[in-house]
């Protein structure tokens, strides 16, 4: 019985695999030079989204997400979830912003997180005005209309 040889690095976290997957899904890339400890950063940008991935020795070691509507990265992203964000449906991921007011059925609330669920679906985390939370798909949500108040 022969043993299967395992790769030295997890292929899902290698610099080249992440680069190829990001480019194939419409993300633009910018890479910084290595700092004194050998860490490099890759900034992935698509529409109003930005993901910054740190690499050490060619392997992803950390990532942060800057959602649409935010001025700086706010969320640490598990490396195991990076692929899901890169492949996430572009139209649904860009349809709404964190902090935006939405209506889900008969409830109103504010988007607190945007999470790609699979290649074709994106979930929102919504904090409703009644104090509860929900996680509807973007296809079940509509933006709350702004009403001008006359004085």
PDB file of C-alpha atoms in Angstrom:
ATOM      1  CA  UNK A   1       0.000   0.000   0.000  1.00  0.00           C
ATOM      2  CA  UNK A   2       1.454   3.341  -0.969  1.00  0.00           C
ATOM      3  CA  UNK A   3       1.077   6.477   1.100  1.00  0.00           C
ATOM      4  CA  UNK A   4      -0.244   9.648  -0.394  1.00  0.00           C
ATOM      5  CA  UNK A   5       2.242  12.489  -0.180  1.00  0.00           C
ATOM      6  CA  UNK A   6       0.701  15.570   1.397  1.00  0.00           C
ATOM      7  CA  UNK A   7       1.642  19.067   0.250  1.00  0.00           C
ATOM      8  CA  UNK A   8       3.919  21.071   2.536  1.00  0.00           C
ATOM      9  CA  UNK A   9       1.425  23.937   2.682  1.00  0.00           C
ATOM     10  CA  UNK A  10      -2.343  23.946   2.828  1.00  0.00           C
ATOM     11  CA  UNK A  11      -3.215  24.787  -0.795  1.00  0.00           C
ATOM     12  CA  UNK A  12      -6.261  26.821   0.270  1.00  0.00           C
ATOM     13  CA  UNK A  13      -4.017  29.325   2.079  1.00  0.00           C
ATOM     14  CA  UNK A  14      -1.140  29.567  -0.406  1.00  0.00           C
ATOM     15  CA  UNK A  15      -0.399  32.935  -1.985  1.00  0.00           C
ATOM     16  CA  UNK A  16      -0.656  31.649  -5.561  1.00  0.00           C
ATOM     17  CA  UNK A  17      -3.999  29.865  -5.040  1.00  0.00           C
ATOM     18  CA  UNK A  18      -5.586  32.889  -3.351  1.00  0.00           C
ATOM     19  CA  UNK A  19      -4.232  35.173  -6.096  1.00  0.00           C
ATOM     20  CA  UNK A  20      -5.621  32.958  -8.871  1.00  0.00           C
ATOM     21  CA  UNK A  21      -9.011  32.573  -7.191  1.00  0.00           C
ATOM     22  CA  UNK A  22      -9.299  36.324  -6.497  1.00  0.00           C
ATOM     23  CA  UNK A  23      -8.433  37.308 -10.073  1.00  0.00           C
ATOM     24  CA  UNK A  24     -10.873  34.734 -11.452  1.00  0.00           C
ATOM     25  CA  UNK A  25     -13.674  36.214  -9.337  1.00  0.00           C
ATOM     26  CA  UNK A  26     -13.072  39.836 -10.363  1.00  0.00           C
ATOM     27  CA  UNK A  27     -10.973  41.112  -7.434  1.00  0.00           C
ATOM     28  CA  UNK A  28      -8.112  43.518  -8.155  1.00  0.00           C
ATOM     29  CA  UNK A  29      -4.879  42.920  -6.266  1.00  0.00           C
ATOM     30  CA  UNK A  30      -2.184  45.106  -4.767  1.00  0.00           C
ATOM     31  CA  UNK A  31       0.716  43.568  -2.853  1.00  0.00           C
ATOM     32  CA  UNK A  32       3.009  45.339  -0.400  1.00  0.00           C
ATOM     33  CA  UNK A  33       6.717  44.538  -0.056  1.00  0.00           C
ATOM     34  CA  UNK A  34       7.773  42.256   2.784  1.00  0.00           C
ATOM     35  CA  UNK A  35       8.442  43.892   6.145  1.00  0.00           C
ATOM     36  CA  UNK A  36      11.310  43.003   8.515  1.00  0.00           C
ATOM     37  CA  UNK A  37       9.726  39.715   9.684  1.00  0.00           C
ATOM     38  CA  UNK A  38       8.940  38.596   6.118  1.00  0.00           C
ATOM     39  CA  UNK A  39       5.220  39.369   6.226  1.00  0.00           C
ATOM     40  CA  UNK A  40       3.582  40.711   3.067  1.00  0.00           C
ATOM     41  CA  UNK A  41       0.067  42.055   2.625  1.00  0.00           C
ATOM     42  CA  UNK A  42      -2.248  41.635  -0.333  1.00  0.00           C
ATOM     43  CA  UNK A  43      -5.171  44.055  -0.687  1.00  0.00           C
ATOM     44  CA  UNK A  44      -8.059  42.554  -2.657  1.00  0.00           C
ATOM     45  CA  UNK A  45     -10.645  45.070  -3.894  1.00  0.00           C
ATOM     46  CA  UNK A  46     -13.960  44.506  -5.648  1.00  0.00           C
ATOM     47  CA  UNK A  47     -16.633  47.198  -5.853  1.00  0.00           C
ATOM     48  CA  UNK A  48     -16.858  48.712  -2.331  1.00  0.00           C
ATOM     49  CA  UNK A  49     -15.352  45.625  -0.642  1.00  0.00           C
ATOM     50  CA  UNK A  50     -11.750  45.254   0.463  1.00  0.00           C
ATOM     51  CA  UNK A  51     -10.065  42.224   2.007  1.00  0.00           C
ATOM     52  CA  UNK A  52      -6.505  42.513   3.290  1.00  0.00           C
ATOM     53  CA  UNK A  53      -4.635  39.224   3.638  1.00  0.00           C
ATOM     54  CA  UNK A  54      -1.312  38.914   5.462  1.00  0.00           C
ATOM     55  CA  UNK A  55       1.137  36.252   4.251  1.00  0.00           C
ATOM     56  CA  UNK A  56       4.148  34.794   6.007  1.00  0.00           C
ATOM     57  CA  UNK A  57       6.387  32.443   4.010  1.00  0.00           C
ATOM     58  CA  UNK A  58       3.799  32.349   1.198  1.00  0.00           C
ATOM     59  CA  UNK A  59       0.991  31.173   3.482  1.00  0.00           C
ATOM     60  CA  UNK A  60      -2.006  33.285   4.526  1.00  0.00           C
ATOM     61  CA  UNK A  61      -1.868  33.933   8.274  1.00  0.00           C
ATOM     62  CA  UNK A  62      -4.506  36.652   8.825  1.00  0.00           C
ATOM     63  CA  UNK A  63      -7.242  38.559   6.984  1.00  0.00           C
ATOM     64  CA  UNK A  64      -9.506  41.529   7.666  1.00  0.00           C
ATOM     65  CA  UNK A  65     -12.595  42.738   5.796  1.00  0.00           C
ATOM     66  CA  UNK A  66     -13.686  46.272   5.014  1.00  0.00           C
ATOM     67  CA  UNK A  67     -17.386  46.100   4.180  1.00  0.00           C
ATOM     68  CA  UNK A  68     -19.241  48.525   1.922  1.00  0.00           C
ATOM     69  CA  UNK A  69     -20.166  51.624   3.923  1.00  0.00           C
ATOM     70  CA  UNK A  70     -17.141  51.380   6.254  1.00  0.00           C
ATOM     71  CA  UNK A  71     -14.117  53.649   6.182  1.00  0.00           C
ATOM     72  CA  UNK A  72     -11.623  51.036   7.432  1.00  0.00           C
ATOM     73  CA  UNK A  73     -11.391  47.266   7.949  1.00  0.00           C
ATOM     74  CA  UNK A  74     -13.502  46.256  10.932  1.00  0.00           C
ATOM     75  CA  UNK A  75     -13.833  42.473  10.914  1.00  0.00           C
ATOM     76  CA  UNK A  76     -11.187  39.772  11.293  1.00  0.00           C
ATOM     77  CA  UNK A  77     -11.900  37.028   8.779  1.00  0.00           C
ATOM     78  CA  UNK A  78     -11.046  33.402   9.483  1.00  0.00           C
ATOM     79  CA  UNK A  79      -8.669  32.179   6.766  1.00  0.00           C
ATOM     80  CA  UNK A  80     -10.928  29.138   6.331  1.00  0.00           C
ATOM     81  CA  UNK A  81     -13.773  31.486   5.236  1.00  0.00           C
ATOM     82  CA  UNK A  82     -11.663  33.562   2.831  1.00  0.00           C
ATOM     83  CA  UNK A  83     -12.560  31.470  -0.222  1.00  0.00           C
ATOM     84  CA  UNK A  84     -16.279  31.950   0.463  1.00  0.00           C
ATOM     85  CA  UNK A  85     -15.839  35.750   0.439  1.00  0.00           C
ATOM     86  CA  UNK A  86     -13.756  35.675  -2.749  1.00  0.00           C
ATOM     87  CA  UNK A  87     -16.374  33.568  -4.584  1.00  0.00           C
ATOM     88  CA  UNK A  88     -19.404  35.398  -3.113  1.00  0.00           C
ATOM     89  CA  UNK A  89     -22.066  36.619  -5.535  1.00  0.00           C
ATOM     90  CA  UNK A  90     -20.855  40.031  -6.668  1.00  0.00           C
ATOM     91  CA  UNK A  91     -24.278  41.601  -7.226  1.00  0.00           C
ATOM     92  CA  UNK A  92     -25.666  40.482  -3.855  1.00  0.00           C
ATOM     93  CA  UNK A  93     -22.508  41.397  -1.937  1.00  0.00           C
ATOM     94  CA  UNK A  94     -22.617  44.935  -3.335  1.00  0.00           C
ATOM     95  CA  UNK A  95     -26.377  45.500  -3.092  1.00  0.00           C
ATOM     96  CA  UNK A  96     -26.408  46.764   0.516  1.00  0.00           C
ATOM     97  CA  UNK A  97     -24.004  48.343   3.027  1.00  0.00           C
ATOM     98  CA  UNK A  98     -23.247  47.706   6.688  1.00  0.00           C
ATOM     99  CA  UNK A  99     -25.145  50.258   8.729  1.00  0.00           C
ATOM    100  CA  UNK A 100     -27.866  50.591   6.085  1.00  0.00           C
ATOM    101  CA  UNK A 101     -31.530  50.571   7.160  1.00  0.00           C
ATOM    102  CA  UNK A 102     -33.570  47.721   5.662  1.00  0.00           C
ATOM    103  CA  UNK A 103     -37.019  46.169   5.824  1.00  0.00           C
ATOM    104  CA  UNK A 104     -37.476  42.405   6.093  1.00  0.00           C
ATOM    105  CA  UNK A 105     -41.133  41.438   5.833  1.00  0.00           C
ATOM    106  CA  UNK A 106     -42.867  43.699   8.342  1.00  0.00           C
ATOM    107  CA  UNK A 107     -39.750  44.398  10.451  1.00  0.00           C
ATOM    108  CA  UNK A 108     -37.264  47.263  10.073  1.00  0.00           C
ATOM    109  CA  UNK A 109     -33.659  47.175  11.207  1.00  0.00           C
ATOM    110  CA  UNK A 110     -30.003  47.933  10.502  1.00  0.00           C
ATOM    111  CA  UNK A 111     -27.478  45.695   8.737  1.00  0.00           C
ATOM    112  CA  UNK A 112     -24.635  44.776  11.104  1.00  0.00           C
ATOM    113  CA  UNK A 113     -22.850  42.166   8.963  1.00  0.00           C
ATOM    114  CA  UNK A 114     -22.785  40.781   5.410  1.00  0.00           C
ATOM    115  CA  UNK A 115     -21.837  37.102   5.073  1.00  0.00           C
ATOM    116  CA  UNK A 116     -21.506  35.129   1.829  1.00  0.00           C
ATOM    117  CA  UNK A 117     -23.344  31.859   2.517  1.00  0.00           C
ATOM    118  CA  UNK A 118     -22.321  30.069  -0.664  1.00  0.00           C
ATOM    119  CA  UNK A 119     -21.436  30.951  -4.256  1.00  0.00           C
ATOM    120  CA  UNK A 120     -24.892  32.282  -5.083  1.00  0.00           C
ATOM    121  CA  UNK A 121     -26.346  33.458  -1.766  1.00  0.00           C
ATOM    122  CA  UNK A 122     -25.416  36.178   0.678  1.00  0.00           C
ATOM    123  CA  UNK A 123     -26.832  36.503   4.190  1.00  0.00           C
ATOM    124  CA  UNK A 124     -27.184  39.691   6.166  1.00  0.00           C
ATOM    125  CA  UNK A 125     -27.102  40.014   9.926  1.00  0.00           C
ATOM    126  CA  UNK A 126     -29.821  42.503  10.796  1.00  0.00           C
ATOM    127  CA  UNK A 127     -30.436  44.117  14.170  1.00  0.00           C
ATOM    128  CA  UNK A 128     -34.180  44.815  14.203  1.00  0.00           C
ATOM    129  CA  UNK A 129     -35.746  47.823  15.892  1.00  0.00           C
ATOM    130  CA  UNK A 130     -37.629  45.525  18.313  1.00  0.00           C
ATOM    131  CA  UNK A 131     -34.293  44.328  19.794  1.00  0.00           C
ATOM    132  CA  UNK A 132     -34.120  40.973  18.006  1.00  0.00           C
ATOM    133  CA  UNK A 133     -31.597  39.842  15.383  1.00  0.00           C
ATOM    134  CA  UNK A 134     -32.053  37.969  12.135  1.00  0.00           C
ATOM    135  CA  UNK A 135     -30.006  36.612   9.233  1.00  0.00           C
ATOM    136  CA  UNK A 136     -32.083  36.901   6.046  1.00  0.00           C
ATOM    137  CA  UNK A 137     -30.733  36.400   2.541  1.00  0.00           C
ATOM    138  CA  UNK A 138     -30.221  39.623   0.573  1.00  0.00           C
ATOM    139  CA  UNK A 139     -33.025  38.540  -1.761  1.00  0.00           C
ATOM    140  CA  UNK A 140     -35.530  38.820   1.139  1.00  0.00           C
ATOM    141  CA  UNK A 141     -34.533  42.367   2.106  1.00  0.00           C
ATOM    142  CA  UNK A 142     -35.291  45.775   0.682  1.00  0.00           C
ATOM    143  CA  UNK A 143     -33.632  49.059   1.521  1.00  0.00           C
ATOM    144  CA  UNK A 144     -35.653  51.370   3.702  1.00  0.00           C
ATOM    145  CA  UNK A 145     -36.689  54.441   1.762  1.00  0.00           C
ATOM    146  CA  UNK A 146     -35.644  57.801   3.114  1.00  0.00           C
ATOM    147  CA  UNK A 147     -38.586  60.109   3.615  1.00  0.00           C
ATOM    148  CA  UNK A 148     -38.083  63.862   3.453  1.00  0.00           C
ATOM    149  CA  UNK A 149     -39.618  65.640   6.419  1.00  0.00           C
ATOM    150  CA  UNK A 150     -41.325  68.891   5.519  1.00  0.00           C
ATOM    151  CA  UNK A 151     -41.167  71.711   8.004  1.00  0.00           C
TER     152      UNK A 151
END
